[in-house]
mmCIF file of C-alpha atoms in Angstrom:
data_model
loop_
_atom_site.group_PDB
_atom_site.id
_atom_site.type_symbol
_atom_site.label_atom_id
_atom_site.label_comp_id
_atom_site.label_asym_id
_atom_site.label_seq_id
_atom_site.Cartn_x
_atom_site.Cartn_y
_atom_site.Cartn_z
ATOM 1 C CA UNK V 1 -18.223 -6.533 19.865
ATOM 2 C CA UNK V 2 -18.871 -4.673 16.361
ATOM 3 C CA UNK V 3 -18.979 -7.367 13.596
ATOM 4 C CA UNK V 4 -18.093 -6.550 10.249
ATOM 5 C CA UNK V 5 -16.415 -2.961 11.079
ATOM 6 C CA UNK V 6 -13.519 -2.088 9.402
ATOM 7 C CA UNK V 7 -13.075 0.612 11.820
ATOM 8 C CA UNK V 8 -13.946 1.953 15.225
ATOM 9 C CA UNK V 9 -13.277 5.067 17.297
ATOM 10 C CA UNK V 10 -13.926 5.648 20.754
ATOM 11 C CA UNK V 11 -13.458 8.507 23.218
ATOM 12 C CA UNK V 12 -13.769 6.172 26.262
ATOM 13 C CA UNK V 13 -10.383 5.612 28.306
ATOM 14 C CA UNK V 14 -11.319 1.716 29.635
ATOM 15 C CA UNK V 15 -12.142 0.450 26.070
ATOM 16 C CA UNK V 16 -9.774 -1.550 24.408
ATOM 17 C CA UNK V 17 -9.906 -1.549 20.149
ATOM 18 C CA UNK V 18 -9.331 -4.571 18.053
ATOM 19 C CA UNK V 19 -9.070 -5.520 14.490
ATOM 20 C CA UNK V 20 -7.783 -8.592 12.805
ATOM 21 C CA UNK V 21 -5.502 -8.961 9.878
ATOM 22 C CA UNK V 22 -2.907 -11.145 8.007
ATOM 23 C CA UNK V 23 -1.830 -9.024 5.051
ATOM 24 C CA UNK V 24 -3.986 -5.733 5.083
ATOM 25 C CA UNK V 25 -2.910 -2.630 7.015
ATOM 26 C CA UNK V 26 -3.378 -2.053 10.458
ATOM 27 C CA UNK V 27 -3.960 1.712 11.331
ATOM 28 C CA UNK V 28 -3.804 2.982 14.996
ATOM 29 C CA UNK V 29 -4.371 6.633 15.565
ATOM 30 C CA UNK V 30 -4.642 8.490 18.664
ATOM 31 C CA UNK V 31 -5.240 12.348 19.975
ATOM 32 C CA UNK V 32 -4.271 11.399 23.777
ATOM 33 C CA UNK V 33 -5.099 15.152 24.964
ATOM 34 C CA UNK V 34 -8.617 14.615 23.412
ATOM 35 C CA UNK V 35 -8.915 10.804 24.686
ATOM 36 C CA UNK V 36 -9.786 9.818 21.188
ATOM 37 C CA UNK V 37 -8.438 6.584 19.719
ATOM 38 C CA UNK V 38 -8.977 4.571 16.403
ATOM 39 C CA UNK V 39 -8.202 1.390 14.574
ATOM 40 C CA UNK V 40 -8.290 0.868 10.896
ATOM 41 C CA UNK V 41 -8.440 -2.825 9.077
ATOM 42 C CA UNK V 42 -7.021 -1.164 5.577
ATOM 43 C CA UNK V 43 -6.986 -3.216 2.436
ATOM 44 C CA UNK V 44 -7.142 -2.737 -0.767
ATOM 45 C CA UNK V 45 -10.713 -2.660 -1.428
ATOM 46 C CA UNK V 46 -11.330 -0.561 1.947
ATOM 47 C CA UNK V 47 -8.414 1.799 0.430
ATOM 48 C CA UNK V 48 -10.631 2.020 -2.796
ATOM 49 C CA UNK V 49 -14.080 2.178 -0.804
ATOM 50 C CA UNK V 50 -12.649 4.933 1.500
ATOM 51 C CA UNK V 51 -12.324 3.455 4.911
ATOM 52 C CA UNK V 52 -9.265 5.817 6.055
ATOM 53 C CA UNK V 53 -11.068 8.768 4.811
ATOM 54 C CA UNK V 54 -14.135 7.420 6.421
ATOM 55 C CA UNK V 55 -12.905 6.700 10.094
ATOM 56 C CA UNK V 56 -11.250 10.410 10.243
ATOM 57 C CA UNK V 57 -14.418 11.886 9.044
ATOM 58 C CA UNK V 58 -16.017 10.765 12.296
ATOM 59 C CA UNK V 59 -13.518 11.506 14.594
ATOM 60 C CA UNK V 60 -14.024 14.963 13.244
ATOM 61 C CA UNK V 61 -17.554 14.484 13.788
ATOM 62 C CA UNK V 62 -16.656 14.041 17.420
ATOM 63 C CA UNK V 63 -14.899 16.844 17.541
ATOM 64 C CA UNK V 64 -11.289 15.506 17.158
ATOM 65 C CA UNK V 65 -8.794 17.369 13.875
ATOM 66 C CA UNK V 66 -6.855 15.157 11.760
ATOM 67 C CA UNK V 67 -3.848 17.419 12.088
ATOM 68 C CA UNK V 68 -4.278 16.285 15.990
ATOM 69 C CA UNK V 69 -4.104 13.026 14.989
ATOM 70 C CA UNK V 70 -0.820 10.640 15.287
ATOM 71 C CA UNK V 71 -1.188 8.128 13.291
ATOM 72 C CA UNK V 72 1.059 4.249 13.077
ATOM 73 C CA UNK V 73 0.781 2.006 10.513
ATOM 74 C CA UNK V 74 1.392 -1.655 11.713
ATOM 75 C CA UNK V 75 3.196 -4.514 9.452
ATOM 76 C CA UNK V 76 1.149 -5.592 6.384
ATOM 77 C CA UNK V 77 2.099 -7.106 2.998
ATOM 78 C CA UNK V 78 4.855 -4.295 1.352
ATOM 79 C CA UNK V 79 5.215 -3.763 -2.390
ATOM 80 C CA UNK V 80 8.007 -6.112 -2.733
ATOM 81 C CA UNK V 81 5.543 -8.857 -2.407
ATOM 82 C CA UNK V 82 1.987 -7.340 -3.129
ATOM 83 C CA UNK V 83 1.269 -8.207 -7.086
ATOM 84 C CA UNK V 84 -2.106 -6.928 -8.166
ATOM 85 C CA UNK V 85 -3.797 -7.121 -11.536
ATOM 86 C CA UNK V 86 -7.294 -6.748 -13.039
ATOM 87 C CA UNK V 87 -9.612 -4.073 -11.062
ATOM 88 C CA UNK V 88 -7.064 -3.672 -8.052
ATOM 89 C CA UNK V 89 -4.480 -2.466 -10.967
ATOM 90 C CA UNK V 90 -6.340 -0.555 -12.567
ATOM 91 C CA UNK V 91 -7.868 1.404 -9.414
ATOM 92 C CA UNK V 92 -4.651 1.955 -8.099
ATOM 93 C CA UNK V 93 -2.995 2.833 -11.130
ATOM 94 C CA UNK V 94 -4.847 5.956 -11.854
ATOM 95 C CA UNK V 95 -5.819 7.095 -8.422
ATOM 96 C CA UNK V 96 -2.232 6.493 -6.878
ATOM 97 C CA UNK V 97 0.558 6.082 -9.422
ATOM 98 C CA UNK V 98 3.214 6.872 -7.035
ATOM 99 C CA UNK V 99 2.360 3.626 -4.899
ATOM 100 C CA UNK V 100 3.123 1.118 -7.526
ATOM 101 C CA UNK V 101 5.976 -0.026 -9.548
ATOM 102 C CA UNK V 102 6.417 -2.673 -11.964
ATOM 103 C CA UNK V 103 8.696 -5.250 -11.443
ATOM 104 C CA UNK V 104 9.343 -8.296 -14.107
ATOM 105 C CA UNK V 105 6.248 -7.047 -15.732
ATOM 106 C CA UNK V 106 4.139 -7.572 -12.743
ATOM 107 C CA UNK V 107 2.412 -4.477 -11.589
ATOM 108 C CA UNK V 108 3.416 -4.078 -7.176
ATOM 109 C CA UNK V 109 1.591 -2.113 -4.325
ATOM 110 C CA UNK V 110 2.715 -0.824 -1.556
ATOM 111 C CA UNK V 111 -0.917 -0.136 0.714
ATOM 112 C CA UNK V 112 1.382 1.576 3.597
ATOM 113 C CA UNK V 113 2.144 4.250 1.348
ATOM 114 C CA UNK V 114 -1.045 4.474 -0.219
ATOM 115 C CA UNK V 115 -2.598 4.742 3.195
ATOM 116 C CA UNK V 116 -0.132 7.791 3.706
ATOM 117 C CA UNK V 117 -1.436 9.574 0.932
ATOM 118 C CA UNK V 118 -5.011 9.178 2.167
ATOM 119 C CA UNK V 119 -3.734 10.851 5.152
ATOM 120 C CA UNK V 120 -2.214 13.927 3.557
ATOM 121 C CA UNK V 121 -5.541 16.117 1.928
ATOM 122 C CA UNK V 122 -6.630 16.039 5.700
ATOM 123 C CA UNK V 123 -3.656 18.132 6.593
ATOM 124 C CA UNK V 124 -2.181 14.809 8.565
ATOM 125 C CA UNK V 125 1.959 16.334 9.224
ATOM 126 C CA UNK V 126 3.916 13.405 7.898
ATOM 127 C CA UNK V 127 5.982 13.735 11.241
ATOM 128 C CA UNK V 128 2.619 12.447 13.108
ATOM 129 C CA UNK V 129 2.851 9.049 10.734
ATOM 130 C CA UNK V 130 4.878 6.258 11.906
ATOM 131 C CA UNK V 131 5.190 3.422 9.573
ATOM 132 C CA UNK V 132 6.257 -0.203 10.474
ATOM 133 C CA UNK V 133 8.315 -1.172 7.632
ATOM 134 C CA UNK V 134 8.346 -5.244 7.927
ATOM 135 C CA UNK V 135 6.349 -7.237 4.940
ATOM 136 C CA UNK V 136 4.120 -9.181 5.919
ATOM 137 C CA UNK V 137 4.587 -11.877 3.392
ATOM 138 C CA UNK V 138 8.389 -11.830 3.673
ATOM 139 C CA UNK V 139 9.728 -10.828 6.818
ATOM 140 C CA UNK V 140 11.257 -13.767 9.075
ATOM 141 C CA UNK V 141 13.085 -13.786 12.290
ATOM 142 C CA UNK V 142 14.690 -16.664 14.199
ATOM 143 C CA UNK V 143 11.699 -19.178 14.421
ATOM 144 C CA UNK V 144 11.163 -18.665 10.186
ATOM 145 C CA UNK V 145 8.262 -16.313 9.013
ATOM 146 C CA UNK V 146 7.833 -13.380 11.356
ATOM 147 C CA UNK V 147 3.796 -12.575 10.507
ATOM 148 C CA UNK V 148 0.989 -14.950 8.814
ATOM 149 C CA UNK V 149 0.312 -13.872 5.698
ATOM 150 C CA UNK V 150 -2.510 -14.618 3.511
ATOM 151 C CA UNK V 151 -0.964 -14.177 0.426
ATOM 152 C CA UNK V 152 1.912 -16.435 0.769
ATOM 153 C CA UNK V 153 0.359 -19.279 3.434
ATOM 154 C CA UNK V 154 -3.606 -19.268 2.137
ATOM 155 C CA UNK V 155 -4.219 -20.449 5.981
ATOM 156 C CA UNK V 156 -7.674 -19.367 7.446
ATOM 157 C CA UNK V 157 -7.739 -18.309 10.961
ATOM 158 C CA UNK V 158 -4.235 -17.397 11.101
ATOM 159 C CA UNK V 159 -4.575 -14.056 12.005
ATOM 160 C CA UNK V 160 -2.734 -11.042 14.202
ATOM 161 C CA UNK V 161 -4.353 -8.928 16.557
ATOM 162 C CA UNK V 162 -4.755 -5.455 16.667
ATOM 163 C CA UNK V 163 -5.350 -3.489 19.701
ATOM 164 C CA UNK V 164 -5.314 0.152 21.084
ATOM 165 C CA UNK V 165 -6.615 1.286 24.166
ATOM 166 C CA UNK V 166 -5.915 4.042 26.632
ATOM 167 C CA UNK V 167 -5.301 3.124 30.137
ATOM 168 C CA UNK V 168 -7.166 5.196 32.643
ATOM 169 C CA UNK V 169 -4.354 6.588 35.077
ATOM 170 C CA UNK V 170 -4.157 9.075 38.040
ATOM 171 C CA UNK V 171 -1.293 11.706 38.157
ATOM 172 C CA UNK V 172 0.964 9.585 40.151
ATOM 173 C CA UNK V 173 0.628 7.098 38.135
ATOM 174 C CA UNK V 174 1.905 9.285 35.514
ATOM 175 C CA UNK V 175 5.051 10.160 36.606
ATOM 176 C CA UNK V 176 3.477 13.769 37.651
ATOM 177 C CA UNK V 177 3.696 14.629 41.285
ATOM 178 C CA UNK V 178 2.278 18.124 42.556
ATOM 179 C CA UNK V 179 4.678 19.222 45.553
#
């Protein structure tokens, strides 16, 4: 256990990776031919402070390229629902225009997409990105809400899990049979 880490890497094939979240982004990333994996906790302020650019800094430091990487980015609060004012605004409005919109005067974020273009000075293909397009806040399926949400429920300890690991295997297990 790693308190307080907004991200961790590891190159270590029985290690499991977990973050918690309600509304912020979850980012998984993986170079499976390097055994390298990662997990991001990605909110706003760890958008602003640099946490993406950050966490593939030192997987480059371990030897691992970002155009390697394959990257998913897991359910989190979408810009239909994300209203931001005061210093989130104004960060985000003149570091990543393109990520907000304004909608009956209220000034909307979408942090998947801003996470994307945190991705793309590294050389990151876009084809390499997969992005999980259910809101947080607003999504629902049969039961009612589909996620917690911080935003919208203000409950503590309601969180989701986020975990990556690689699962040692032999050949066979594989699929891969030498004849």
């Amino acid at each position: 256990i790693i308190p307080d880490s907004d991200a961790l890497i590891t190159q270590a094939a029985d290690i499991g990776l977990r973050i918690f979240t309600q509304d912020c982004v979850p980012i998984f990333f993986h170079d499976l031919e390097n055994t390298t994996i990662g997990i991001i906790h990605s909110g706003w302020h760890g958008i602003k402070t640099g946490i993406i650019e950050n966490a593939i800094l030192q997987a480059e430091k371990l030897g691992i390229s970002a155009q390697s990487l394959k990257f998913s980015i897991g359910p989190a609060i979408s810009q239909c629902c994300f209203e931001i004012d005061g210093e989130e605004a104004d960060y985000f409005l003149s570091r990543h225009p393109s990520c907000t919109v304004l909608n009956n005067g209220k000034i909307h974020l979408s942090l998947q997409k801003t996470a994307v273009e945190k991705l793309m000075p590294f050389g990151v293909h876009p084809e390499n990105i997969f992005i999980n397009p259910d809101c947080t806040f607003c999504a629902k399926d049969y039961s009612g809400s589909k996620y917690f949400s911080w935003r919208r429920d203000h409950q503590i300890g309601a969180n989701h899990a986020s975990i990556i690991t690689i699962f040692p295997c032999s050949k066979r297990q594989t699929g891969l049979l030498r004849i």
